[in-house]
Coordinates of C-alpha atoms in Angstrom, one line a residue:
Chain K
M1 CA 101.1 115.0 62.5
L2 CA 102.0 116.0 66.1
Q3 CA 100.9 119.5 65.4
R4 CA 97.3 118.4 64.8
F5 CA 97.1 116.6 68.1
V6 CA 98.6 119.5 70.0
G7 CA 96.1 121.9 68.5
L8 CA 93.2 119.6 69.4
A9 CA 94.6 119.2 72.9
A10 CA 94.6 122.9 73.4
A11 CA 91.0 123.1 72.3
G12 CA 90.2 120.5 74.9
L13 CA 92.0 122.4 77.6
A14 CA 90.0 125.5 76.9
S15 CA 86.7 123.8 77.8
A16 CA 85.4 124.5 81.2
S17 CA 86.4 122.4 84.2
V18 CA 83.7 120.6 86.2
A19 CA 85.8 120.5 89.3
T20 CA 85.2 123.8 90.9
C21 CA 86.0 123.5 94.5
A22 CA 86.5 126.0 97.3
F23 CA 90.3 126.0 96.6
A24 CA 89.9 126.9 92.9
Q25 CA 88.1 130.1 93.8
E26 CA 90.6 131.0 96.5
T27 CA 92.7 134.0 95.6
E28 CA 96.5 133.9 95.4
R29 CA 98.2 131.7 97.9
K30 CA 100.8 133.5 100.0
G31 CA 104.4 132.6 99.5
I32 CA 107.8 134.1 99.4
P33 CA 109.7 135.3 96.3
A34 CA 112.1 132.6 95.0
P35 CA 115.8 133.5 94.5
P36 CA 117.0 133.9 90.9
G37 CA 117.5 130.6 89.0
H38 CA 114.7 128.9 91.0
V39 CA 112.1 126.8 89.3
F40 CA 109.2 128.7 90.9
K41 CA 108.5 132.5 91.0
T42 CA 106.9 132.1 94.4
I43 CA 107.8 129.4 96.9
I44 CA 104.6 128.3 98.8
S45 CA 104.3 126.2 101.9
G46 CA 102.0 123.1 101.9
Y47 CA 100.1 125.0 104.6
E48 CA 98.6 127.3 102.0
F49 CA 97.1 124.4 100.1
R50 CA 95.2 123.0 103.1
S51 CA 91.7 123.7 104.3
K52 CA 90.9 126.5 106.8
E53 CA 90.2 123.9 109.5
T54 CA 93.6 122.1 109.0
R55 CA 95.4 125.4 109.1
A56 CA 93.6 126.5 112.2
L57 CA 94.6 123.2 113.9
Q58 CA 98.2 123.8 113.0
D59 CA 98.2 127.3 114.3
D60 CA 96.8 126.5 117.7
D61 CA 99.6 125.2 119.9
L62 CA 97.2 123.7 122.4
E63 CA 95.1 121.9 119.8
N64 CA 97.8 120.9 117.3
P65 CA 98.3 117.2 118.0
G66 CA 101.9 117.4 116.9
F67 CA 102.8 119.2 120.1
L68 CA 102.2 116.0 122.1
A69 CA 105.2 114.6 120.3
V70 CA 107.3 117.7 121.0
E71 CA 106.4 117.5 124.7
R72 CA 107.2 113.8 124.9
A73 CA 110.6 114.4 123.3
A74 CA 111.3 117.3 125.7
D75 CA 111.3 114.8 128.5
V76 CA 113.5 112.3 126.6
W77 CA 116.0 115.1 125.9
K78 CA 116.8 115.0 129.6
K79 CA 116.7 111.3 130.0
V80 CA 120.0 109.5 130.6
E81 CA 120.4 106.5 128.2
G82 CA 123.3 104.3 127.1
T83 CA 126.5 103.2 128.8
E84 CA 128.1 106.6 128.9
G85 CA 125.5 107.8 131.4
K86 CA 124.5 110.8 129.2
S87 CA 121.4 112.4 128.0
C88 CA 121.1 114.8 125.1
M89 CA 121.1 117.6 127.6
S90 CA 124.5 116.5 129.1
C91 CA 126.1 117.6 125.9
H92 CA 123.7 120.2 124.5
G93 CA 122.2 121.9 127.5
Q94 CA 118.9 123.7 126.9
A95 CA 117.6 122.7 123.5
E96 CA 115.8 126.1 123.2
T97 CA 119.2 127.8 122.7
S98 CA 121.6 125.1 121.5
M99 CA 119.3 123.6 118.9
K100 CA 118.0 126.9 117.6
G101 CA 118.5 127.0 113.8
V102 CA 119.9 123.4 113.6
G103 CA 116.8 121.9 112.1
A104 CA 116.3 124.7 109.6
A105 CA 119.7 123.8 107.9
M106 CA 119.4 120.1 107.4
P107 CA 120.7 118.0 105.7
K108 CA 124.2 119.1 106.6
W109 CA 127.6 117.9 105.5
D110 CA 129.4 115.5 107.9
D111 CA 133.1 115.7 107.6
K112 CA 133.7 112.4 109.3
L113 CA 131.3 110.4 107.2
K114 CA 132.0 112.5 104.1
K115 CA 128.3 112.7 103.3
P116 CA 125.3 114.8 104.1
V117 CA 123.3 113.7 107.1
N118 CA 119.8 114.6 108.0
L119 CA 118.3 115.3 111.5
E120 CA 117.2 111.7 112.1
Q121 CA 120.7 110.4 111.3
R122 CA 122.4 113.2 113.3
I123 CA 120.3 112.2 116.4
N124 CA 121.2 108.6 116.0
I125 CA 124.9 109.4 115.5
C126 CA 124.7 111.2 118.9
R127 CA 123.1 108.2 120.5
T128 CA 125.6 105.6 119.2
D129 CA 128.8 107.7 119.3
H130 CA 128.3 109.9 122.3
M131 CA 125.8 108.2 124.5
K132 CA 126.6 104.6 123.6
A133 CA 122.9 104.0 123.3
E134 CA 121.0 102.0 120.7
P135 CA 120.0 104.0 117.6
W136 CA 116.3 104.5 117.3
K137 CA 114.6 102.8 114.3
F138 CA 113.4 104.9 111.5
K139 CA 109.6 105.6 112.0
S140 CA 109.8 104.7 115.7
Q141 CA 107.9 107.1 117.8
E142 CA 111.1 108.0 119.7
L143 CA 113.0 109.1 116.6
T144 CA 110.2 111.0 115.0
D145 CA 109.3 112.7 118.3
M146 CA 112.9 113.8 118.8
T147 CA 113.3 115.0 115.2
A148 CA 110.1 117.1 115.7
F149 CA 111.4 118.4 119.0
V150 CA 114.8 119.5 117.6
R151 CA 113.2 120.9 114.4
Y152 CA 110.6 122.8 116.5
Q153 CA 113.5 124.8 118.0
S154 CA 113.8 126.4 114.6
H155 CA 110.1 127.2 114.3
G156 CA 109.6 130.2 112.1
M157 CA 113.2 130.4 111.0
P158 CA 113.8 130.3 107.2
V159 CA 114.9 127.0 105.7
T160 CA 118.6 127.4 104.6
V161 CA 120.5 124.6 103.0
K162 CA 124.0 124.4 101.6
S163 CA 124.0 123.0 98.1
D164 CA 127.6 123.9 97.0
G165 CA 131.0 122.5 97.7
P166 CA 130.9 118.8 98.6
M167 CA 127.1 119.0 98.7
S168 CA 127.0 119.8 95.0
P169 CA 127.1 116.2 93.6
W170 CA 124.4 115.3 96.2
F171 CA 122.3 118.2 95.1
E172 CA 122.6 117.2 91.5
R173 CA 121.7 113.6 92.3
G174 CA 118.6 114.7 94.2
K175 CA 117.6 116.9 91.3
A176 CA 118.0 114.0 88.9
I177 CA 115.8 111.8 91.1
Y178 CA 113.2 114.6 91.4
Y179 CA 112.8 114.7 87.6
T180 CA 112.9 111.0 87.0
R181 CA 109.6 109.2 86.3
F182 CA 109.1 106.1 88.4
G183 CA 106.7 103.3 88.6
Q184 CA 104.0 101.8 86.5
L185 CA 102.3 105.2 86.4
D186 CA 105.5 106.7 85.1
L187 CA 105.3 110.0 87.1
A188 CA 108.1 112.1 88.6
C189 CA 107.9 114.4 91.6
E190 CA 107.9 117.2 89.0
S191 CA 104.8 115.8 87.4
C192 CA 102.7 116.4 90.4
H193 CA 104.4 119.1 92.5
E194 CA 106.0 121.3 89.9
R195 CA 103.7 121.1 86.9
N196 CA 100.4 120.5 88.6
N197 CA 100.5 122.1 92.1
G198 CA 97.4 124.1 92.8
K199 CA 95.3 121.5 90.9
F200 CA 93.2 118.6 92.0
M201 CA 94.1 115.0 91.3
R202 CA 90.7 113.6 92.0
A203 CA 90.2 114.5 95.7
D204 CA 93.9 115.3 96.3
F205 CA 94.8 119.0 96.1
L206 CA 98.5 119.2 95.1
S207 CA 101.0 121.4 96.8
Q208 CA 104.6 122.2 95.8
G209 CA 105.6 119.2 98.0
Q210 CA 107.7 121.4 100.3
T211 CA 109.4 119.9 103.4
N212 CA 109.3 122.8 105.9
G213 CA 106.6 121.2 108.0
F214 CA 108.3 117.9 108.7
P215 CA 107.9 115.7 110.7
T216 CA 104.2 116.5 109.9
Y217 CA 101.1 115.4 111.8
R218 CA 98.9 113.6 109.3
L219 CA 95.2 113.6 110.2
R220 CA 94.8 110.4 108.0
D221 CA 97.4 108.5 110.1
Q222 CA 96.8 110.3 113.4
R223 CA 100.5 110.5 114.0
L224 CA 103.6 112.4 113.0
V225 CA 105.1 111.3 109.7
P226 CA 108.8 111.7 109.0
L227 CA 109.8 113.1 105.6
H228 CA 111.3 109.9 104.1
E229 CA 108.0 108.1 104.9
R230 CA 106.2 110.8 102.8
F231 CA 108.7 110.3 100.0
E232 CA 108.0 106.5 100.2
G233 CA 104.3 107.2 100.1
C234 CA 104.5 109.3 97.0
M235 CA 106.6 106.7 95.2
F236 CA 104.4 103.9 96.3
D237 CA 101.4 105.7 94.9
V238 CA 102.8 105.7 91.4
R239 CA 103.3 102.0 91.8
A240 CA 107.1 102.4 92.1
E241 CA 109.5 100.5 94.4
P242 CA 110.4 103.3 96.8
F243 CA 114.0 104.0 97.9
K244 CA 114.8 103.0 101.5
P245 CA 114.3 105.6 104.2
L246 CA 117.7 107.2 105.1
S247 CA 119.2 105.8 101.8
D248 CA 121.6 108.0 99.9
E249 CA 118.9 108.5 97.3
F250 CA 116.4 109.9 99.8
L251 CA 119.2 112.0 101.5
A252 CA 120.0 113.5 98.1
L253 CA 116.3 114.1 97.4
E254 CA 115.8 115.7 100.9
L255 CA 118.7 118.1 100.2
Y256 CA 117.3 119.0 96.8
V257 CA 113.7 119.4 97.9
A258 CA 114.8 121.5 100.9
W259 CA 116.6 123.8 98.4
R260 CA 113.3 124.1 96.5
G261 CA 111.8 125.5 99.7
I262 CA 114.6 127.8 100.6
G263 CA 113.5 130.7 102.8
L264 CA 110.2 129.1 103.9
P265 CA 109.6 129.3 107.6
V266 CA 110.0 126.0 109.5
E267 CA 106.5 124.9 110.5
T268 CA 107.3 121.7 112.5
P269 CA 105.0 120.2 113.7
A270 CA 102.8 121.1 110.7
V271 CA 99.3 119.5 110.3
R272 CA 98.3 118.0 107.0
N273 CA 95.4 115.8 105.8
Chain C
M1 CA 106.3 102.4 62.3
R2 CA 104.5 99.5 60.7
C3 CA 105.0 96.3 62.7
S4 CA 102.6 93.5 63.1
L5 CA 101.0 92.6 66.4
A6 CA 103.6 91.0 68.5
A7 CA 103.4 87.7 70.4
A8 CA 102.2 89.3 73.6
V9 CA 99.2 90.9 72.0
A10 CA 98.5 87.9 69.9
L11 CA 98.4 85.8 73.0
C12 CA 96.0 88.3 74.6
L13 CA 93.7 87.8 71.7
S14 CA 93.4 84.1 72.3
A15 CA 92.9 84.6 76.0
A16 CA 90.2 87.2 75.4
G17 CA 92.4 90.0 76.7
V18 CA 92.8 88.9 80.2
C19 CA 96.5 88.1 80.1
A20 CA 97.8 91.7 80.2
Q21 CA 97.7 91.6 83.9
E22 CA 99.4 88.2 84.1
P23 CA 103.2 88.5 84.3
A24 CA 103.6 89.2 80.6
K25 CA 107.3 88.7 80.0
T26 CA 106.9 89.8 76.3
P27 CA 106.8 93.5 75.7
I28 CA 103.6 94.8 74.3
K29 CA 104.0 95.9 70.7
L30 CA 101.5 98.4 69.3
D31 CA 100.5 98.2 65.7
I32 CA 100.7 102.0 65.0
V33 CA 99.6 103.4 61.7
N34 CA 99.6 107.2 61.2
D35 CA 99.8 108.0 64.9
A36 CA 96.8 105.8 65.6
L37 CA 95.9 102.2 66.4
P38 CA 93.3 101.2 63.9
K39 CA 92.9 97.6 65.0
S40 CA 90.9 96.7 68.1
L41 CA 93.3 95.2 70.7
T42 CA 91.0 92.3 71.3
G43 CA 89.5 92.0 67.8
T44 CA 86.1 92.9 69.1
P45 CA 84.5 96.2 70.1
G46 CA 84.4 97.2 73.8
N47 CA 81.5 97.8 76.1
A48 CA 80.8 101.4 77.0
E49 CA 79.2 100.6 80.4
A50 CA 82.2 98.5 81.4
G51 CA 84.4 101.2 80.2
R52 CA 82.7 103.8 82.3
K53 CA 83.5 101.6 85.3
V54 CA 87.2 101.3 84.3
F55 CA 87.3 105.1 83.8
L56 CA 86.1 105.7 87.4
T57 CA 87.7 102.8 89.3
R58 CA 90.8 104.1 91.2
T59 CA 92.7 100.8 90.8
L60 CA 92.0 100.6 87.1
G61 CA 91.9 103.6 84.7
N62 CA 91.2 106.2 87.4
C63 CA 90.9 108.6 84.5
L64 CA 88.7 110.9 86.6
A65 CA 91.8 111.6 88.7
C66 CA 93.0 113.9 85.9
H67 CA 90.0 114.6 83.6
Q68 CA 86.6 116.2 83.9
V69 CA 83.5 114.8 82.2
T70 CA 80.2 116.6 82.5
S71 CA 78.2 113.4 81.9
L72 CA 79.9 112.0 85.1
K73 CA 79.0 115.0 87.2
S74 CA 77.3 112.8 89.8
E75 CA 80.8 111.7 90.7
E76 CA 82.3 113.9 93.4
F77 CA 85.9 114.6 92.4
H78 CA 87.1 115.4 88.9
G79 CA 90.8 116.0 88.5
E80 CA 92.4 118.9 86.8
F81 CA 95.7 117.6 85.5
G82 CA 94.3 117.0 82.0
P83 CA 91.7 118.6 79.8
S84 CA 87.9 118.0 80.0
L85 CA 87.0 115.0 77.9
D86 CA 83.6 116.4 76.9
G87 CA 83.3 116.1 73.1
V88 CA 86.5 114.1 72.8
A89 CA 84.8 111.6 70.4
G90 CA 84.4 114.5 68.0
R91 CA 88.0 115.6 68.3
Y92 CA 89.6 112.2 67.6
T93 CA 88.9 109.1 65.6
E94 CA 88.5 105.8 67.5
A95 CA 91.9 104.8 66.2
Q96 CA 93.5 107.9 67.6
L97 CA 91.8 107.5 71.0
R98 CA 93.1 104.0 71.2
L99 CA 96.7 105.1 70.9
I100 CA 96.2 108.0 73.3
V101 CA 95.0 105.6 75.9
A102 CA 97.5 102.8 75.1
D103 CA 100.6 105.0 75.0
P104 CA 99.9 108.8 75.1
K105 CA 103.6 109.8 75.1
R106 CA 103.6 108.8 71.4
I107 CA 101.2 111.7 70.8
F108 CA 101.7 114.2 73.6
T109 CA 105.5 114.3 74.2
D110 CA 106.3 114.5 77.9
T111 CA 102.7 114.2 79.1
V112 CA 101.9 113.2 82.6
M113 CA 99.2 110.8 81.4
P114 CA 100.3 107.2 82.0
A115 CA 100.5 104.7 79.2
F116 CA 97.7 102.2 80.0
F117 CA 98.8 99.5 77.6
R118 CA 102.5 99.3 78.0
N119 CA 104.6 97.0 80.1
E120 CA 108.2 97.8 79.6
G121 CA 110.7 100.8 79.6
L122 CA 109.5 101.9 83.1
S123 CA 111.7 102.6 86.1
R124 CA 111.6 100.9 89.5
V125 CA 108.1 99.4 89.0
R126 CA 106.8 97.7 92.1
P127 CA 107.3 93.9 91.8
E128 CA 103.6 93.1 91.7
F129 CA 103.3 95.3 88.6
V130 CA 106.4 94.3 86.7
G131 CA 105.7 93.2 83.2
K132 CA 102.1 94.2 83.4
S133 CA 100.2 96.9 81.8
I134 CA 97.8 99.1 83.9
L135 CA 94.8 97.9 81.8
T136 CA 94.1 94.7 79.9
A137 CA 93.5 94.9 76.2
A138 CA 89.8 94.3 76.9
Q139 CA 89.7 97.2 79.4
V140 CA 91.3 99.5 77.0
E141 CA 88.6 98.6 74.4
D142 CA 85.9 99.2 77.0
V143 CA 87.3 102.6 77.8
I144 CA 87.5 103.5 74.1
A145 CA 83.8 102.5 73.8
F146 CA 83.0 104.8 76.7
L147 CA 85.0 107.7 75.2
K148 CA 83.0 107.3 72.0
T149 CA 79.9 108.2 74.0
L150 CA 81.5 111.6 74.8
N151 CA 80.5 113.6 71.7

């Protein structure tokens, strides 16, 4: 019984597509070869799936609106806040040297908390523990700016993330979430970003859902968007109740999705539509 | 599987199919016969013109998000997740199309196509959609009527 349907479906697939857009005619998108055991043969940045105009905007340091955030945070880096009378710079000196590579390797294991922490959490740990300052709220301009600033110090460096040792159960948890269908539309991350990347979903052109550009300047929102907000958006769109930003679930997912993009150059602040 | 229409669907019949989007506590049971749904979900045939609208509307079927249809080429964006639906009326009977739209995973295992007439067995559904199917019985019938024009 099933056989018949499958055969017919194949016949349907063979018929020509009406949706021929600029992207469909574009030749191979550039990527990097994936390590053995990876789900993709080629790992491709979201950059390659965007229009020429969007890419040009990202590439131009003077025009890229994400750099305004980086510049704002460069000032905050030096600003004393909290009851300890310290700034980020008091402990870390020049970000250009001390923060180089840090943002490329997040999330990282925290021995004290016994869990992985991402860049936003690390920044807030510094604020509360070392500066005795208030933590910044997730999605606040301050936190997203600083996250972009620190990550920018790894610009062009390959994403590297540890997925073994104590990270291994977190990696597995993230992987399980990635392949779980959620919401009334019953779709998983895999449904869109693994199976259907390089295809249109109506006007949306699907990428591999890589994280190397975050926080990312979204033209639609006219501001930098942190990664967990993007995760929330994707879950919301399938009519699912998203996990909370900075929850264990999204931390695990961040770790796993970072691994899927291992070796991609950090593009923060990337520009996306 | 040969079960009769369950309470939820029966209720929908009396309410002219508008109740699927009400908080339906009762799971929808489909009256599947030979991998198809021979009976209309409303007891009456759908309307092709209304079905075309359901097919296109982003908050309803949004079928065009994944499928291409030549007769809808005046619409700007046709998705590529699924096959072209040109000639689909010739490939399937009406009863088969009804099951494909209502619950495609019964036919295409592991498909990304959502079940449009199912209201349970889903994970982390946003509160405003809990217990509701994406489309009402009447909307499914309208979509079926539209698909029958694709021959």
